[in-house]
PDB file of C-alpha atoms in Angstrom:
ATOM      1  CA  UNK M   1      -4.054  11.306  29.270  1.00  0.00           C
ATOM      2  CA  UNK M   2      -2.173  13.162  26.616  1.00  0.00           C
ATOM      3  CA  UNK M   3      -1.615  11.669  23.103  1.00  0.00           C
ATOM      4  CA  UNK M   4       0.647   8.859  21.885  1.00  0.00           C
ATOM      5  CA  UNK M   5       2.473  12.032  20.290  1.00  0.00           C
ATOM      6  CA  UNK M   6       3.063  14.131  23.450  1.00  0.00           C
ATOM      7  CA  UNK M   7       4.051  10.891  25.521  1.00  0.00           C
ATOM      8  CA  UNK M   8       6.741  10.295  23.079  1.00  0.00           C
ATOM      9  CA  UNK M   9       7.819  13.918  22.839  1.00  0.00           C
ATOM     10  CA  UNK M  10       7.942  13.658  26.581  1.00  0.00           C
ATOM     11  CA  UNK M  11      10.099  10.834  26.880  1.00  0.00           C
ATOM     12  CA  UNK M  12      12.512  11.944  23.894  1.00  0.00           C
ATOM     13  CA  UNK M  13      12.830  15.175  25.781  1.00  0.00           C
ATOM     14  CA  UNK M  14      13.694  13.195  29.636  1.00  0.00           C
ATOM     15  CA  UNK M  15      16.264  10.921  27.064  1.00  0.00           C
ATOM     16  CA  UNK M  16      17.607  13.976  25.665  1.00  0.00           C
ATOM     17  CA  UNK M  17      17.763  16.185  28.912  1.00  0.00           C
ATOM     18  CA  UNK M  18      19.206  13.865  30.745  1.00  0.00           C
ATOM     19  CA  UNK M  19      21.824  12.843  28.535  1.00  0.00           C
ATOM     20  CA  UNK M  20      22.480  16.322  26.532  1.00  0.00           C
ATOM     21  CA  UNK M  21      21.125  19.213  28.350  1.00  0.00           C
ATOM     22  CA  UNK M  22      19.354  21.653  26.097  1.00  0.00           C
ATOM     23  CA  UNK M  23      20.770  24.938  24.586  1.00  0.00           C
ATOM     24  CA  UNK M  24      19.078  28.592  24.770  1.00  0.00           C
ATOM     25  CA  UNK M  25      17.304  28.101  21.801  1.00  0.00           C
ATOM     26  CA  UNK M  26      16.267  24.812  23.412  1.00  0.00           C
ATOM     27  CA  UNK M  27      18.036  22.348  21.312  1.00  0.00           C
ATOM     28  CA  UNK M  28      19.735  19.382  22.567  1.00  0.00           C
ATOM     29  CA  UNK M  29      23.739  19.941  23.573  1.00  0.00           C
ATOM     30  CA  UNK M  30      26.247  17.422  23.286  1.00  0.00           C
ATOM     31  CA  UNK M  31      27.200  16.497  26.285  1.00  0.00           C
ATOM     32  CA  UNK M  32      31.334  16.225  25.699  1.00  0.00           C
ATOM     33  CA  UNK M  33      31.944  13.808  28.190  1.00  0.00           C
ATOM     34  CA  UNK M  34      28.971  11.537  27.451  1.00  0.00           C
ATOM     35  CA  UNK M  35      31.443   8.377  26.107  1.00  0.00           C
ATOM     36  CA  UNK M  36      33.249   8.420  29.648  1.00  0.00           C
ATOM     37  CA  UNK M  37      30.087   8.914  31.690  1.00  0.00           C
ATOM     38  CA  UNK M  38      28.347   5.231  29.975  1.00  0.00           C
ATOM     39  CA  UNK M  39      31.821   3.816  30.335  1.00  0.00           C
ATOM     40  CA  UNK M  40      31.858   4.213  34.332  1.00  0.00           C
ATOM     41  CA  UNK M  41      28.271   3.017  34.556  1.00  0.00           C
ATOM     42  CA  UNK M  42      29.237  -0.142  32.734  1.00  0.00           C
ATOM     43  CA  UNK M  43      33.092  -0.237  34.912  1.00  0.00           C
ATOM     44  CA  UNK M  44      30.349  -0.509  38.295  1.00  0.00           C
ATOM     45  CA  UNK M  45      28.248  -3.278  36.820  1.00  0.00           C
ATOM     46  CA  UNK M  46      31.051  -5.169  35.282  1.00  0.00           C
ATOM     47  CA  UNK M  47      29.716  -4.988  32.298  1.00  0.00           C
ATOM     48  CA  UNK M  48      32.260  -5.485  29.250  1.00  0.00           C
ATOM     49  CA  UNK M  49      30.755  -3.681  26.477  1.00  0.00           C
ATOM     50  CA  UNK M  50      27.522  -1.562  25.072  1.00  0.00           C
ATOM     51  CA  UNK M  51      26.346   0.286  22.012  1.00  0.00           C
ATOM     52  CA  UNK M  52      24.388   2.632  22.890  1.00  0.00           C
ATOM     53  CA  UNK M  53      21.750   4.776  19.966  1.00  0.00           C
ATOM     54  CA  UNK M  54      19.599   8.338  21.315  1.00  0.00           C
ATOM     55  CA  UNK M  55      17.243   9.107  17.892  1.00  0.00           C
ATOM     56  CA  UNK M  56      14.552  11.262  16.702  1.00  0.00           C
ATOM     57  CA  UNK M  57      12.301   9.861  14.149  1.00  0.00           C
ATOM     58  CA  UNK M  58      14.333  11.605  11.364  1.00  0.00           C
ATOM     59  CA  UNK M  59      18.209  11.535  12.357  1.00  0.00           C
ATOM     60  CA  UNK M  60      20.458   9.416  14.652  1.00  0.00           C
ATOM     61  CA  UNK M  61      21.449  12.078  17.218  1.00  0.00           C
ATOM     62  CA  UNK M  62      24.241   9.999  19.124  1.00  0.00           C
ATOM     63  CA  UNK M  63      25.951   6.557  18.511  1.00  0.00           C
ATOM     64  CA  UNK M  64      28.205   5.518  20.681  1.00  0.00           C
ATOM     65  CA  UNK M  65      30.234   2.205  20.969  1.00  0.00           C
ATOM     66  CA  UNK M  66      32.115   1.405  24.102  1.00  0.00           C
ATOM     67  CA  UNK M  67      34.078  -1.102  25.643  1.00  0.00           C
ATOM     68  CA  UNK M  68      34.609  -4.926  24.483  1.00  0.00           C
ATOM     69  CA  UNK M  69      32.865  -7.408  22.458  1.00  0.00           C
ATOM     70  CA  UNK M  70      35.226 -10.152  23.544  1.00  0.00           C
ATOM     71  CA  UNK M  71      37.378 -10.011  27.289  1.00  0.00           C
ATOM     72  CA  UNK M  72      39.663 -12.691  25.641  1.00  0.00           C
ATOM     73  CA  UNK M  73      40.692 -11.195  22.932  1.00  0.00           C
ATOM     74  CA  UNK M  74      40.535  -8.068  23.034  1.00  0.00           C
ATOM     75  CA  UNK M  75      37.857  -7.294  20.259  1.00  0.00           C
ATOM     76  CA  UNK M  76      36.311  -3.699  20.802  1.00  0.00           C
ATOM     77  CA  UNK M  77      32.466  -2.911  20.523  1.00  0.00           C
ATOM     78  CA  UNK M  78      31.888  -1.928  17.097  1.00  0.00           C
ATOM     79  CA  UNK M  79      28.386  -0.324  14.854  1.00  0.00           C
ATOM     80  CA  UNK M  80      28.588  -4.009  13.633  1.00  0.00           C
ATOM     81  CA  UNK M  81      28.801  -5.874  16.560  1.00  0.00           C
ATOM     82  CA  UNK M  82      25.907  -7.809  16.979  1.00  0.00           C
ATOM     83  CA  UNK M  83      23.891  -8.438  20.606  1.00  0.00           C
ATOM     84  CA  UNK M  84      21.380 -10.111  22.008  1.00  0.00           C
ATOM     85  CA  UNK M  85      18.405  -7.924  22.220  1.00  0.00           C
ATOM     86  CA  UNK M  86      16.739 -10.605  24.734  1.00  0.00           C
ATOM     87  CA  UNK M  87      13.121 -10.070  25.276  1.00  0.00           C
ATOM     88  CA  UNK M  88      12.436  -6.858  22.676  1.00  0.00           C
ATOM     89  CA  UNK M  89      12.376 -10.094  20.650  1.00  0.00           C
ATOM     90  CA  UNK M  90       9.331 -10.353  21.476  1.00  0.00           C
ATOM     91  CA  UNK M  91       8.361  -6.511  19.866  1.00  0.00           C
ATOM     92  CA  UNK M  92       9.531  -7.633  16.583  1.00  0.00           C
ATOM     93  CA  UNK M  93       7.003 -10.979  16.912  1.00  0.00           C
ATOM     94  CA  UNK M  94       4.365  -8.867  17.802  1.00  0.00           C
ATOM     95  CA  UNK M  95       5.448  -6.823  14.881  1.00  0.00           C
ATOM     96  CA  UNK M  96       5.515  -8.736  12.513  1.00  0.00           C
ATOM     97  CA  UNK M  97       1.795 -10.522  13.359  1.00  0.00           C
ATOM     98  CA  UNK M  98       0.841  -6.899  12.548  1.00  0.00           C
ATOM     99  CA  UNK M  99       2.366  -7.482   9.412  1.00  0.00           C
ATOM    100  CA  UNK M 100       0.807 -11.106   8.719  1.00  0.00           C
ATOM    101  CA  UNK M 101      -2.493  -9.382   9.900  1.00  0.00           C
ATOM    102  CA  UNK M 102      -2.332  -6.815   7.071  1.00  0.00           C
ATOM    103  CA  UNK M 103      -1.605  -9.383   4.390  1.00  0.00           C
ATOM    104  CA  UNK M 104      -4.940 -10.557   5.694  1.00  0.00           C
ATOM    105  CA  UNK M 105      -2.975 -14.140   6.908  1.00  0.00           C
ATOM    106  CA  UNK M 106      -4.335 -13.889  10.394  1.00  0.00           C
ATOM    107  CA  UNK M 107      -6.442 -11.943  12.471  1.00  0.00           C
ATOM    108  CA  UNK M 108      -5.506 -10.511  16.523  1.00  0.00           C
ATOM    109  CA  UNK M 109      -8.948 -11.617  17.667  1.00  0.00           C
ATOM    110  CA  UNK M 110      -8.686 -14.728  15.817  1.00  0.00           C
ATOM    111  CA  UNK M 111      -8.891 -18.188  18.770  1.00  0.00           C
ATOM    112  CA  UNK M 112      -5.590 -20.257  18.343  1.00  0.00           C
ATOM    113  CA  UNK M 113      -7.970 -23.060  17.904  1.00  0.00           C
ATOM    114  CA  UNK M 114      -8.920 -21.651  14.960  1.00  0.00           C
ATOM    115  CA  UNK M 115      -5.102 -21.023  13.903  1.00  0.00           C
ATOM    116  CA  UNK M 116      -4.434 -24.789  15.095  1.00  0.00           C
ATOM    117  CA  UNK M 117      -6.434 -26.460  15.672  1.00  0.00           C
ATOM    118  CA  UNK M 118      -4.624 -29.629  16.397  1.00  0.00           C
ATOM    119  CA  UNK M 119      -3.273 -27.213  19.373  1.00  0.00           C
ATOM    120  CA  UNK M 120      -3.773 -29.354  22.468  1.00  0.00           C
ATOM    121  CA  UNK M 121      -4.298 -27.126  25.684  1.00  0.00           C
ATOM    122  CA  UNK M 122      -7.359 -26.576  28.445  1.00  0.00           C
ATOM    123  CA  UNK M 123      -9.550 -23.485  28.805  1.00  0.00           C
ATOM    124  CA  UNK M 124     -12.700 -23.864  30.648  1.00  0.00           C
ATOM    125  CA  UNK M 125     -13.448 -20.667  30.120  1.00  0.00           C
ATOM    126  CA  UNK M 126     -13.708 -21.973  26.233  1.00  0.00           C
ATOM    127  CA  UNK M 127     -17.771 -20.936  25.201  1.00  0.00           C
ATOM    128  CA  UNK M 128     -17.161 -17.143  26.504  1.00  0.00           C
ATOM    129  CA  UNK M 129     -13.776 -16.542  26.650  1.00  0.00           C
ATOM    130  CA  UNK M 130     -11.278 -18.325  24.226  1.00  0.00           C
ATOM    131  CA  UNK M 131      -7.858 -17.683  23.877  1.00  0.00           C
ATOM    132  CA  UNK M 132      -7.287 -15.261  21.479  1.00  0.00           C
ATOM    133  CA  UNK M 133      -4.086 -14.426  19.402  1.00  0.00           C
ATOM    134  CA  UNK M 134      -3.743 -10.825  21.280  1.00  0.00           C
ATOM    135  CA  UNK M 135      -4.057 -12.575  24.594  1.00  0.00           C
ATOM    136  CA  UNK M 136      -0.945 -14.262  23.875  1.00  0.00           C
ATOM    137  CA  UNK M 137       1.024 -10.779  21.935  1.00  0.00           C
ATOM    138  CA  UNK M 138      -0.619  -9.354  25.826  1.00  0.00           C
ATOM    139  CA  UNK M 139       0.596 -11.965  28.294  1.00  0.00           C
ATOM    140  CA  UNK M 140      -3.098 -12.194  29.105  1.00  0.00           C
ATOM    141  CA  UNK M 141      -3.812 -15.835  28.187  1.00  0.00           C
ATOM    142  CA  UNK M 142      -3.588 -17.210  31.225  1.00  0.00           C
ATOM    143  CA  UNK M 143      -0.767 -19.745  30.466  1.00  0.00           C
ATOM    144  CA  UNK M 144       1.863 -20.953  32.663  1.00  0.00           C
ATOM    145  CA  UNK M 145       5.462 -20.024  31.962  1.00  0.00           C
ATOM    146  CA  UNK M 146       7.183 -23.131  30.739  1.00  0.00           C
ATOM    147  CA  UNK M 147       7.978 -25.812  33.219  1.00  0.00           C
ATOM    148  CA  UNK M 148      11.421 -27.017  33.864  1.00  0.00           C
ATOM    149  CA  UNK M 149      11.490 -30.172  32.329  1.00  0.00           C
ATOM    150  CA  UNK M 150      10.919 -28.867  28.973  1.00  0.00           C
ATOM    151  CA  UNK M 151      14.433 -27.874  29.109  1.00  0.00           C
ATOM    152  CA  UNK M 152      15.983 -31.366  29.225  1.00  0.00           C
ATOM    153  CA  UNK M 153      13.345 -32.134  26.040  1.00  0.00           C
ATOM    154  CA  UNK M 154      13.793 -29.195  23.452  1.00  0.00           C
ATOM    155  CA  UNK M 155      16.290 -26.436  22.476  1.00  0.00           C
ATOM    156  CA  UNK M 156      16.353 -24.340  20.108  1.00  0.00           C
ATOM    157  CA  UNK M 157      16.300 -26.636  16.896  1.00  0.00           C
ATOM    158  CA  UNK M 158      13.064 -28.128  18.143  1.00  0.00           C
ATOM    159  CA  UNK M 159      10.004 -28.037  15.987  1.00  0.00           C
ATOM    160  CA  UNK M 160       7.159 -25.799  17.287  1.00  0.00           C
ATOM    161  CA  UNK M 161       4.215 -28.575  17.269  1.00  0.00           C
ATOM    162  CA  UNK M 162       6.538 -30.677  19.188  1.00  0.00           C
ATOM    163  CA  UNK M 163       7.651 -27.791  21.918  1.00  0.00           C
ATOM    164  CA  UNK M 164       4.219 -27.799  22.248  1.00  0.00           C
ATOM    165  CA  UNK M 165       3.442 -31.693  23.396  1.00  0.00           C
ATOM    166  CA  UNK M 166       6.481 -31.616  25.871  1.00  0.00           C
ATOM    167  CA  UNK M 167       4.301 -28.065  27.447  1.00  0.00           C
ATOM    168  CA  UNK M 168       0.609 -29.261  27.668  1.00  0.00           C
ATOM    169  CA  UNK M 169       1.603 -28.853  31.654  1.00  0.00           C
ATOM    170  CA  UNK M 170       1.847 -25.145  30.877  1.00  0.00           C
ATOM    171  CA  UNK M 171      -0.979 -24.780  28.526  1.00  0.00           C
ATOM    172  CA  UNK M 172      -3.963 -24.873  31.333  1.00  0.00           C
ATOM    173  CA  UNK M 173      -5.302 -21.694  31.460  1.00  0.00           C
ATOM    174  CA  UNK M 174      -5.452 -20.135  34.906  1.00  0.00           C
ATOM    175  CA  UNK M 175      -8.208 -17.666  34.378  1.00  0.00           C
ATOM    176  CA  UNK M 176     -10.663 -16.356  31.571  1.00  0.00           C
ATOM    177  CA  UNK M 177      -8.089 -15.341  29.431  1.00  0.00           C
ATOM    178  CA  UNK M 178      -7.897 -11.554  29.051  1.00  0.00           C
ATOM    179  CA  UNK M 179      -8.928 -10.929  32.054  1.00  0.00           C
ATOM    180  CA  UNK M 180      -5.369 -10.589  34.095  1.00  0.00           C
ATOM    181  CA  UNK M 181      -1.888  -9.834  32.786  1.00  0.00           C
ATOM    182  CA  UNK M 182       1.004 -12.379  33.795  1.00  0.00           C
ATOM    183  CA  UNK M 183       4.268 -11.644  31.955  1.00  0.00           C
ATOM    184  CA  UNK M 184       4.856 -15.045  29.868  1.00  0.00           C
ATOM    185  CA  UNK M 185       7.670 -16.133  27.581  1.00  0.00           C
ATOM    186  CA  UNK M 186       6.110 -19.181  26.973  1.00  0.00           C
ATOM    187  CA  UNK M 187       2.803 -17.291  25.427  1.00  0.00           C
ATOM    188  CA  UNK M 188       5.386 -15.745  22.993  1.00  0.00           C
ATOM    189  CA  UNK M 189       6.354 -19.187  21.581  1.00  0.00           C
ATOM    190  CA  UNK M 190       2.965 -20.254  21.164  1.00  0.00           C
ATOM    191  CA  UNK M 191       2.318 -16.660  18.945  1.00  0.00           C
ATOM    192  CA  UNK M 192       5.181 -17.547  17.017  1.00  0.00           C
ATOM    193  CA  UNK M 193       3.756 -21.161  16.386  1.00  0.00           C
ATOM    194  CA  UNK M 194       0.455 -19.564  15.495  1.00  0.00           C
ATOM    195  CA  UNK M 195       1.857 -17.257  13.713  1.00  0.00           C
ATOM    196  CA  UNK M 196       4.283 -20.222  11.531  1.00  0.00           C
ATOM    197  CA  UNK M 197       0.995 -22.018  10.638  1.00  0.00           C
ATOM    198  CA  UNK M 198      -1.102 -19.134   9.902  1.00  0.00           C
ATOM    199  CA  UNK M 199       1.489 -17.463   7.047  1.00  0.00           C
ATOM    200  CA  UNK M 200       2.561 -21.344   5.940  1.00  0.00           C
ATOM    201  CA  UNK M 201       6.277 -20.544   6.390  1.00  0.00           C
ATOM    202  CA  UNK M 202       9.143 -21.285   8.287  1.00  0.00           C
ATOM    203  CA  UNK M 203       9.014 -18.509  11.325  1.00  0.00           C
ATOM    204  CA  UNK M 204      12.540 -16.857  10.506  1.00  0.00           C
ATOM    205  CA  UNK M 205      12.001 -17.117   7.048  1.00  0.00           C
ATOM    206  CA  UNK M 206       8.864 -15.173   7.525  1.00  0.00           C
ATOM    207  CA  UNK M 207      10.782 -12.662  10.096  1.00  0.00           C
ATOM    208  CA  UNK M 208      13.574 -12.042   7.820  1.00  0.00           C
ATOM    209  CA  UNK M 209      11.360 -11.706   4.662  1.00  0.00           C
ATOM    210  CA  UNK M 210       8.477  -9.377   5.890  1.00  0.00           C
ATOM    211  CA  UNK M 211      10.399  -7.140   8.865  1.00  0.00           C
ATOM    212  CA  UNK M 212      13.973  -7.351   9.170  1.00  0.00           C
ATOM    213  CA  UNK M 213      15.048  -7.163   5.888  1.00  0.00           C
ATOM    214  CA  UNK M 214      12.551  -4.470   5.093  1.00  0.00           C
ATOM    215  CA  UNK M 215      14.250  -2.730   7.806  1.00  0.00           C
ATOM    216  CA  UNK M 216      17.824  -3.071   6.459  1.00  0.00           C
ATOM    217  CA  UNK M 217      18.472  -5.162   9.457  1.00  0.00           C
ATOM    218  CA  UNK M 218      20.510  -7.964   6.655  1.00  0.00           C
ATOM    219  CA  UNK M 219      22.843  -9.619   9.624  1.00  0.00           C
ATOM    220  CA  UNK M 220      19.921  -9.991  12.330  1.00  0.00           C
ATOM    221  CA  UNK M 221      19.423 -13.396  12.934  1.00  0.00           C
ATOM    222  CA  UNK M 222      18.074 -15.901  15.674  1.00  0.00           C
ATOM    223  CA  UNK M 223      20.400 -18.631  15.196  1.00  0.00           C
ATOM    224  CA  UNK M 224      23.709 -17.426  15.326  1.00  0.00           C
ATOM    225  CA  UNK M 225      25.786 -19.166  12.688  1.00  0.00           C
ATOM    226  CA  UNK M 226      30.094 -19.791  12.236  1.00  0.00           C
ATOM    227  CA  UNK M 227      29.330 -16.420   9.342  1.00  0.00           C
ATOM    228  CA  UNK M 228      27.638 -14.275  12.048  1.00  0.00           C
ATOM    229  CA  UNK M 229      30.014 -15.216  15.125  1.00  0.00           C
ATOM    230  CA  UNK M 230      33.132 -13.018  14.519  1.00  0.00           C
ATOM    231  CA  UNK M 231      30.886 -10.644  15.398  1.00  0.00           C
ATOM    232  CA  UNK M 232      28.605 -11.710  18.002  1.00  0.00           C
ATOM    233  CA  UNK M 233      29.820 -10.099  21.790  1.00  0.00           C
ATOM    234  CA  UNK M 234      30.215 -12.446  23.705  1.00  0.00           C
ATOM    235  CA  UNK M 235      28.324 -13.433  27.101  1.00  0.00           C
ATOM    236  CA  UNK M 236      29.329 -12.941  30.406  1.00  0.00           C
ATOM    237  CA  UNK M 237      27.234 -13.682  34.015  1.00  0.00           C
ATOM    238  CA  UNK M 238      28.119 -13.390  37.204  1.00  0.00           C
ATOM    239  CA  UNK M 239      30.820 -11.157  39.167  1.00  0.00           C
ATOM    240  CA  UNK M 240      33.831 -12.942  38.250  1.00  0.00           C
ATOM    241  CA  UNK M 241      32.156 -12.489  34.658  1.00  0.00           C
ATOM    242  CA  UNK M 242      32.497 -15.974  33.467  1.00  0.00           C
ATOM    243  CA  UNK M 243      31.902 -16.325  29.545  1.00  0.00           C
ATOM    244  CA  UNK M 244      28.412 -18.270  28.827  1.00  0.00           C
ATOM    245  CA  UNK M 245      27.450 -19.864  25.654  1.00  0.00           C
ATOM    246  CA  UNK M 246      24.093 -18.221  23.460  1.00  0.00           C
ATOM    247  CA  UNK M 247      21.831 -19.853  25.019  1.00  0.00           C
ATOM    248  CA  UNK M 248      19.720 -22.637  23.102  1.00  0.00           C
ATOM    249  CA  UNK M 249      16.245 -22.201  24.449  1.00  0.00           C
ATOM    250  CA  UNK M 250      13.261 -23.632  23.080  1.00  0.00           C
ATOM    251  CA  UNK M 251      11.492 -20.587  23.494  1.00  0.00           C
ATOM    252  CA  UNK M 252      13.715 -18.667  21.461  1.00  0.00           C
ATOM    253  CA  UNK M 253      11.249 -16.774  19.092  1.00  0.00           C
ATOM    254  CA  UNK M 254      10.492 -14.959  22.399  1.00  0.00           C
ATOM    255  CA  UNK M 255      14.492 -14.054  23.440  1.00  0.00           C
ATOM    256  CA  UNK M 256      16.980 -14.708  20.681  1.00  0.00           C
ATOM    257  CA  UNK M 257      17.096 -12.338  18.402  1.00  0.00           C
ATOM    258  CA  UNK M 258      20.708 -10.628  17.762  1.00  0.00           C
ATOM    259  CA  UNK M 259      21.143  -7.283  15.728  1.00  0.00           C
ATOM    260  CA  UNK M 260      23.805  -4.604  16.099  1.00  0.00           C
ATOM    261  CA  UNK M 261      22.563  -1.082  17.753  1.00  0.00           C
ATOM    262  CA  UNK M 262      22.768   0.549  13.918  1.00  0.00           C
ATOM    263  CA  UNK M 263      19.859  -1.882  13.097  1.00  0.00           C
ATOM    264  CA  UNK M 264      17.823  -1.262  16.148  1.00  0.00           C
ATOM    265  CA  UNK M 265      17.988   2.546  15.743  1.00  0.00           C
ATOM    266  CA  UNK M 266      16.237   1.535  12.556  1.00  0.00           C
ATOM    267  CA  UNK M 267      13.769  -0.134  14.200  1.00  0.00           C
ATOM    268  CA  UNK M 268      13.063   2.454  16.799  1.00  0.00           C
ATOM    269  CA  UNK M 269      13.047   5.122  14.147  1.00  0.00           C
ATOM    270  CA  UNK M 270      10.022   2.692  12.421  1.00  0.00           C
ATOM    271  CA  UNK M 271       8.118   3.198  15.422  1.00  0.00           C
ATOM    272  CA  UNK M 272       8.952   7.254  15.729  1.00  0.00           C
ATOM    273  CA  UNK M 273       7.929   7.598  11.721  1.00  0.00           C
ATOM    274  CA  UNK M 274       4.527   6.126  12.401  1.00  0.00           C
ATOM    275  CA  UNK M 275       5.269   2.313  10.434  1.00  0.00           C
ATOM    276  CA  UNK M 276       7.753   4.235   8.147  1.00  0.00           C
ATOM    277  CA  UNK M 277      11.239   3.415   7.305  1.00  0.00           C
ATOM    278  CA  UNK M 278      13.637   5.096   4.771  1.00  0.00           C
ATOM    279  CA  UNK M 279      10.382   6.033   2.987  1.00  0.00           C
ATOM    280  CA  UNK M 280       8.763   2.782   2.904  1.00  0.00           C
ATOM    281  CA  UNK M 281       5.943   2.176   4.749  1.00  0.00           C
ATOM    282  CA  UNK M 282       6.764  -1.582   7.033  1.00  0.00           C
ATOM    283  CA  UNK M 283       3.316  -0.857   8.831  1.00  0.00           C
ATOM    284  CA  UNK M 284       0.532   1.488   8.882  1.00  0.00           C
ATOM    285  CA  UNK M 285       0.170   4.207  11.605  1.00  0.00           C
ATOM    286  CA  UNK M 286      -3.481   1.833  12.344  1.00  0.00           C
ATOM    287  CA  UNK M 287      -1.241  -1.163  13.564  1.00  0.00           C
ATOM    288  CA  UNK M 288       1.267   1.273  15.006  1.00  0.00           C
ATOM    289  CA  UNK M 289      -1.791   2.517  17.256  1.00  0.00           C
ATOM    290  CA  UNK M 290      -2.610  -1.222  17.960  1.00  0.00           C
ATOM    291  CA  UNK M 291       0.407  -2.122  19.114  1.00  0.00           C
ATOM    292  CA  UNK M 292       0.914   0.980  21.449  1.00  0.00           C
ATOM    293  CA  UNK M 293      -2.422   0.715  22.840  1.00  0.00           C
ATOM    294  CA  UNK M 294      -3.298  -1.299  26.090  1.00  0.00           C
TER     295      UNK M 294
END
């Protein structure tokens, strides 16, 4: 298997070649007609608007904005414009545990029990296979997504230990954990409740603090406030695209996040620069390497 490096030299290039086309000296070409291109792909999935970022780990090769942030009234997609980034939520958790981990405030191999141990769940598998922190950053812990009714008992303003105590349906594990991999939202909020009791901190206080504003990333939030609305896009489901609220989910540490496609460039670019951003180091290559590896 070739190197982290050459796969994501490899997948720059597809990205690049796909989108630009190279030139005879084999840089990347604009492609002029790029804009209109994204625009019909979005006109055939009724999708109202997109920002759109293609970067290299030292420059921002193409930004592009397009369409609306709001049917209603009218409000065009702007570099400030701020979306849900739904489930790569969960690469900024796992992020910042890396960061928790090198401040020596937890451990990936650490058992939650150990994290909390008031943390009511079943694993028979306890003696030779507890659940780990990683298990849950891996969607390997064996947990159950989280059941329906927990819906009609928590949102989004809900404590952690008590999201917990409406889910011990969910926390059974189904097999030793680590040993299969079942995609699990639910496995996310418990991370982010581990992670909460292991730094002593609120868990966006600890978010914005340690990653996001390191990374610039000021107006990315998880709770969407009256401040941050003007420029939140709007939601829209369904082909008669009916508007939908954000979504108040007690699993939101998993799915909520919002940031504008400036900020995530950013973020991408940490990943490119090996842990680096604008010259400051957010992680080290070492937990770069972790978090790439299976």
């Amino acid at each position: 298997m070739p190197g982290r490096i050459q796969i994501r030299k490899v997948v720059v290039g597809l990205i690049l070649g796909l989108c630009f086309g190279f030139n005879a000296e084999g840089q990347p070409k604009r492609e002029p007609n790029l804009d209109a291109r994204i625009a019909t792909i979005l006109q055939e999935h009724n999708v109202p608007g997109a920002g759109v970022a293609l970067v290299t780990k030292d420059s921002a090769l193409w930004l592009g904005t397009l369409g609306l942030a709001d049917r209603q009234k009218n409000k065009a997609v702007n570099e400030t414009t701020l979306f849900g980034v739904g489930s790569i939520a969960k690469t900024f958790l796992a992020a910042a545990m890396m960061v928790a981990q090198e401040q020596k405030l937890v451990a990936l191999d650490d058992p939650i029990q150990k994290i909390i141990p008031s943390l009511k769940f079943t694993n028979r598998w306890t003696a030779a296979h507890p659940v780990r922190l990683v298990h849950l950053l891996e969607h390997t812990s064996g947990f159950d997504e989280a059941h329906f009714d927990l819906f009609a008992k928590a949102n989004a303003t809900t404590p952690f230990g008590e999201v917990m105590r409406h889910s011990r349906s969910a926390l059974d594990t189904r097999w030793p954990p680590g040993q299969y991999y079942a995609y699990n939202n639910f496995g996310a909020m418990v991370a982010a409740h581990c992670l909460e009791a292991a730094v002593n901190r609120p868990f966006e206080t600890y978010m914005q603090e340690n990653l996001l504003l390191p990374l610039s990333m000021e107006r990315a939030i998880y709770h969407p406030s009256d401040g941050t609305k003007p420029y939140l896009a709007n939601g829209y489901a369904g082909a008669d695209a009916t508007e939908e609220p954000f979504p108040d989910l007690p699993q939101w540490p998993a799915g909520s996040l919002v940031t504008s496609i400036t900020d995530m460039a950013g973020f991408v670019q940490m990943f490119l620069n090996e842990g680096k951003h604008e010259g400051r180091q957010i992680l080290t290559p070492l937990s770069i390497k972790k978090m790439e590896t299976p």
